[in-house]
Short mmCIF file of N, CA and C in Angstrom, two decimals:
data_model
loop_
_atom_site.label_atom_id
_atom_site.label_comp_id
_atom_site.label_asym_id
_atom_site.label_seq_id
_atom_site.Cartn_x
_atom_site.Cartn_y
_atom_site.Cartn_z
N MET A 1 -3.15 -25.93 133.14
CA MET A 1 -3.93 -26.21 132.12
C MET A 1 -2.96 -27.39 131.41
N GLY A 2 -3.86 -28.77 131.40
CA GLY A 2 -4.12 -29.35 131.06
C GLY A 2 -4.03 -29.11 128.98
N THR A 3 -3.05 -30.19 128.13
CA THR A 3 -3.25 -29.93 126.71
C THR A 3 -4.20 -30.15 126.28
N GLU A 4 -5.37 -31.24 126.65
CA GLU A 4 -6.38 -31.39 126.51
C GLU A 4 -7.66 -29.31 126.42
N GLN A 5 -7.70 -28.57 127.28
CA GLN A 5 -8.11 -27.47 127.09
C GLN A 5 -7.06 -26.63 126.37
N HIS A 6 -6.04 -26.98 125.71
CA HIS A 6 -5.19 -25.77 124.74
C HIS A 6 -5.39 -26.35 123.29
N ARG A 7 -5.80 -27.29 123.04
CA ARG A 7 -6.63 -28.50 121.77
C ARG A 7 -7.67 -27.47 121.32
N ARG A 8 -7.32 -27.80 119.73
CA ARG A 8 -8.68 -26.75 119.15
C ARG A 8 -8.92 -27.44 118.04
N ASN A 9 -10.22 -28.02 117.28
CA ASN A 9 -10.89 -28.57 116.74
C ASN A 9 -10.39 -27.79 115.55
N LEU A 10 -10.24 -28.90 114.32
CA LEU A 10 -9.69 -28.58 113.18
C LEU A 10 -11.40 -28.49 112.46
N ASP A 11 -11.31 -27.06 111.44
CA ASP A 11 -12.28 -27.49 111.32
C ASP A 11 -12.39 -28.16 109.43
N TYR A 12 -13.42 -28.47 108.37
CA TYR A 12 -13.42 -29.13 107.65
C TYR A 12 -12.47 -28.51 106.90
N ASP A 13 -12.30 -27.36 106.23
CA ASP A 13 -11.23 -26.86 105.66
C ASP A 13 -9.30 -26.63 105.74
N GLU A 14 -9.72 -26.81 107.04
CA GLU A 14 -8.37 -26.77 108.04
C GLU A 14 -8.01 -28.38 107.67
N LEU A 15 -8.90 -29.32 107.98
CA LEU A 15 -8.70 -30.58 107.95
C LEU A 15 -7.91 -30.78 106.41
N SER A 16 -8.83 -30.52 105.74
CA SER A 16 -8.93 -30.59 104.23
C SER A 16 -6.88 -30.12 103.37
N LEU A 17 -6.75 -29.23 104.22
CA LEU A 17 -5.51 -28.64 103.76
C LEU A 17 -4.58 -29.66 104.86
N LEU A 18 -4.44 -30.29 105.70
CA LEU A 18 -3.43 -31.29 106.50
C LEU A 18 -4.07 -32.01 105.40
N ILE A 19 -4.17 -32.47 104.86
CA ILE A 19 -4.66 -33.87 104.15
C ILE A 19 -3.42 -33.75 102.49
N ALA A 20 -3.80 -32.62 102.33
CA ALA A 20 -3.51 -32.08 101.36
C ALA A 20 -1.51 -32.02 101.14
N ALA A 21 -1.52 -31.48 102.57
CA ALA A 21 -0.32 -31.26 102.68
C ALA A 21 0.69 -32.33 102.53
N GLU A 22 0.30 -33.66 103.40
CA GLU A 22 0.28 -34.91 104.00
C GLU A 22 0.35 -35.63 102.23
N SER A 23 -0.62 -35.24 101.92
CA SER A 23 -0.69 -36.24 100.53
C SER A 23 0.41 -35.60 99.22
N ARG A 24 0.99 -34.00 99.58
CA ARG A 24 1.95 -33.98 98.25
C ARG A 24 3.39 -34.40 99.09
N ILE A 25 3.69 -34.29 100.19
CA ILE A 25 4.55 -35.44 100.75
C ILE A 25 4.70 -36.84 100.16
N ASP A 26 3.74 -36.99 100.55
CA ASP A 26 3.71 -38.44 100.12
C ASP A 26 3.84 -38.75 98.38
N ILE A 27 3.41 -38.06 97.62
CA ILE A 27 4.05 -37.92 96.15
C ILE A 27 5.39 -37.65 96.16
N ALA A 28 5.61 -36.37 96.60
CA ALA A 28 7.15 -35.53 96.32
C ALA A 28 8.21 -37.25 96.67
N MET A 29 7.77 -38.16 97.78
CA MET A 29 9.06 -39.21 98.04
C MET A 29 9.24 -40.37 97.11
N SER A 30 7.36 -40.41 96.34
CA SER A 30 7.40 -41.85 95.86
C SER A 30 7.95 -40.92 94.60
N LYS A 31 8.25 -39.63 93.95
CA LYS A 31 8.76 -39.14 92.86
C LYS A 31 10.29 -39.75 93.20
N LEU A 32 10.95 -39.58 94.39
CA LEU A 32 12.31 -39.65 94.34
C LEU A 32 12.27 -40.99 94.52
N ILE A 33 12.17 -41.91 95.03
CA ILE A 33 12.36 -43.20 95.34
C ILE A 33 11.97 -43.53 94.03
N ALA A 34 11.09 -43.46 93.18
CA ALA A 34 11.55 -43.85 91.70
C ALA A 34 12.61 -43.47 90.57
N THR A 35 13.38 -42.50 91.91
CA THR A 35 14.48 -42.70 91.04
C THR A 35 15.50 -43.37 91.36
N THR A 36 15.99 -44.02 92.34
CA THR A 36 15.96 -44.89 92.89
C THR A 36 16.14 -46.61 92.29
N GLN A 37 14.96 -46.61 91.48
CA GLN A 37 14.27 -47.81 91.75
C GLN A 37 14.92 -47.92 89.93
N GLY A 38 15.43 -46.50 89.83
CA GLY A 38 15.87 -46.55 88.08
C GLY A 38 13.95 -46.06 87.03
N VAL A 39 13.25 -45.70 87.48
CA VAL A 39 11.47 -45.76 86.81
C VAL A 39 11.65 -44.83 86.36
N THR A 40 12.37 -43.21 86.67
CA THR A 40 12.23 -41.70 86.14
C THR A 40 13.88 -41.87 86.16
N ASP A 41 14.44 -40.34 85.66
CA ASP A 41 15.75 -40.16 85.90
C ASP A 41 15.65 -39.18 86.63
N ALA A 42 16.57 -38.61 87.44
CA ALA A 42 16.71 -37.75 88.34
C ALA A 42 16.20 -36.77 88.32
N THR A 43 16.73 -35.96 87.56
CA THR A 43 16.21 -34.61 87.18
C THR A 43 14.75 -34.68 87.08
N THR A 44 13.95 -34.82 86.43
CA THR A 44 12.41 -35.26 86.12
C THR A 44 11.49 -35.64 87.80
N ALA A 45 12.76 -36.52 88.64
CA ALA A 45 11.72 -36.51 89.29
C ALA A 45 12.18 -35.41 90.51
N GLN A 46 13.83 -34.71 90.72
CA GLN A 46 13.68 -33.60 91.31
C GLN A 46 12.84 -32.26 91.48
N VAL A 47 12.63 -32.34 89.76
CA VAL A 47 11.44 -31.19 89.91
C VAL A 47 9.71 -31.28 90.47
N ALA A 48 9.48 -32.23 90.54
CA ALA A 48 8.50 -33.09 90.29
C ALA A 48 8.01 -32.96 92.35
N ALA A 49 9.21 -33.84 92.90
CA ALA A 49 9.51 -33.72 93.83
C ALA A 49 9.23 -32.12 94.95
N ILE A 50 10.32 -31.19 93.88
CA ILE A 50 9.81 -29.90 94.54
C ILE A 50 9.06 -29.08 94.22
N SER A 51 8.17 -29.28 92.75
CA SER A 51 6.61 -29.13 93.19
C SER A 51 6.24 -29.32 94.07
N GLU A 52 5.75 -31.24 94.15
CA GLU A 52 5.17 -30.93 95.45
C GLU A 52 4.82 -30.53 96.68
N LEU A 53 6.70 -30.62 97.24
CA LEU A 53 6.74 -30.18 98.15
C LEU A 53 6.38 -28.69 98.26
N ARG A 54 6.65 -27.72 97.51
CA ARG A 54 5.98 -26.54 97.71
C ARG A 54 4.75 -26.39 98.04
N GLU A 55 3.69 -27.28 97.18
CA GLU A 55 2.30 -27.25 97.49
C GLU A 55 2.06 -27.27 98.74
N ALA A 56 3.10 -28.71 99.44
CA ALA A 56 2.69 -28.78 100.63
C ALA A 56 2.76 -27.86 101.71
N ARG A 57 4.49 -27.24 101.31
CA ARG A 57 4.31 -26.16 102.23
C ARG A 57 3.44 -24.91 102.10
N ASP A 58 2.87 -24.60 101.05
CA ASP A 58 1.78 -23.11 101.00
C ASP A 58 0.59 -23.97 101.72
N ALA A 59 0.33 -25.24 101.66
CA ALA A 59 -1.40 -25.68 102.60
C ALA A 59 -0.59 -25.54 103.91
N ILE A 60 0.56 -25.78 104.26
CA ILE A 60 0.70 -26.04 105.21
C ILE A 60 0.87 -24.22 105.66
N ARG A 61 1.46 -23.22 105.72
CA ARG A 61 1.42 -21.90 105.74
C ARG A 61 -0.41 -21.71 105.47
N VAL A 62 -1.13 -21.53 104.98
CA VAL A 62 -1.80 -21.96 105.31
C VAL A 62 -2.52 -21.98 106.26
N LEU A 63 -2.70 -22.95 107.18
CA LEU A 63 -2.91 -23.94 107.71
C LEU A 63 -2.72 -22.79 108.72
N ARG A 64 -1.83 -22.59 108.86
CA ARG A 64 -0.71 -21.90 110.09
C ARG A 64 -1.33 -20.96 110.10
N ASP A 65 -1.63 -19.98 109.34
CA ASP A 65 -2.61 -18.65 109.20
C ASP A 65 -3.55 -19.10 109.79
N ARG A 66 -4.16 -19.44 109.41
CA ARG A 66 -5.74 -19.74 109.76
C ARG A 66 -5.47 -20.29 111.38
N LEU A 67 -4.64 -20.84 112.18
CA LEU A 67 -4.65 -21.40 113.24
C LEU A 67 -3.99 -20.50 114.48
N GLY A 68 -3.85 -19.04 113.43
CA GLY A 68 -2.86 -18.18 113.84
C GLY A 68 -1.36 -17.63 114.52
N ARG A 69 -1.00 -19.08 113.74
CA ARG A 69 0.84 -19.30 113.80
C ARG A 69 1.61 -18.19 113.94
N PRO A 70 2.51 -18.22 114.00
CA PRO A 70 3.37 -17.52 113.79
C PRO A 70 4.57 -18.20 112.24
N HIS A 71 5.01 -17.60 111.08
CA HIS A 71 5.61 -18.12 110.22
C HIS A 71 7.57 -18.13 111.04
#
């Protein structure tokens, strides 16, 4: 059996979760990059990045549960 047979089409909600997780990761990265450019202080950036990464993790867990994958 090829991987084509094992693939499952993502529904709209699953795709939305995946896009949301990716966006949260992008935001977290931009917060951390801002500290290296002196735009914001490190503590503020870390708190913001951790918050965004937690949201991304939660979205990934929901998606994994929907796809029937173990944690």
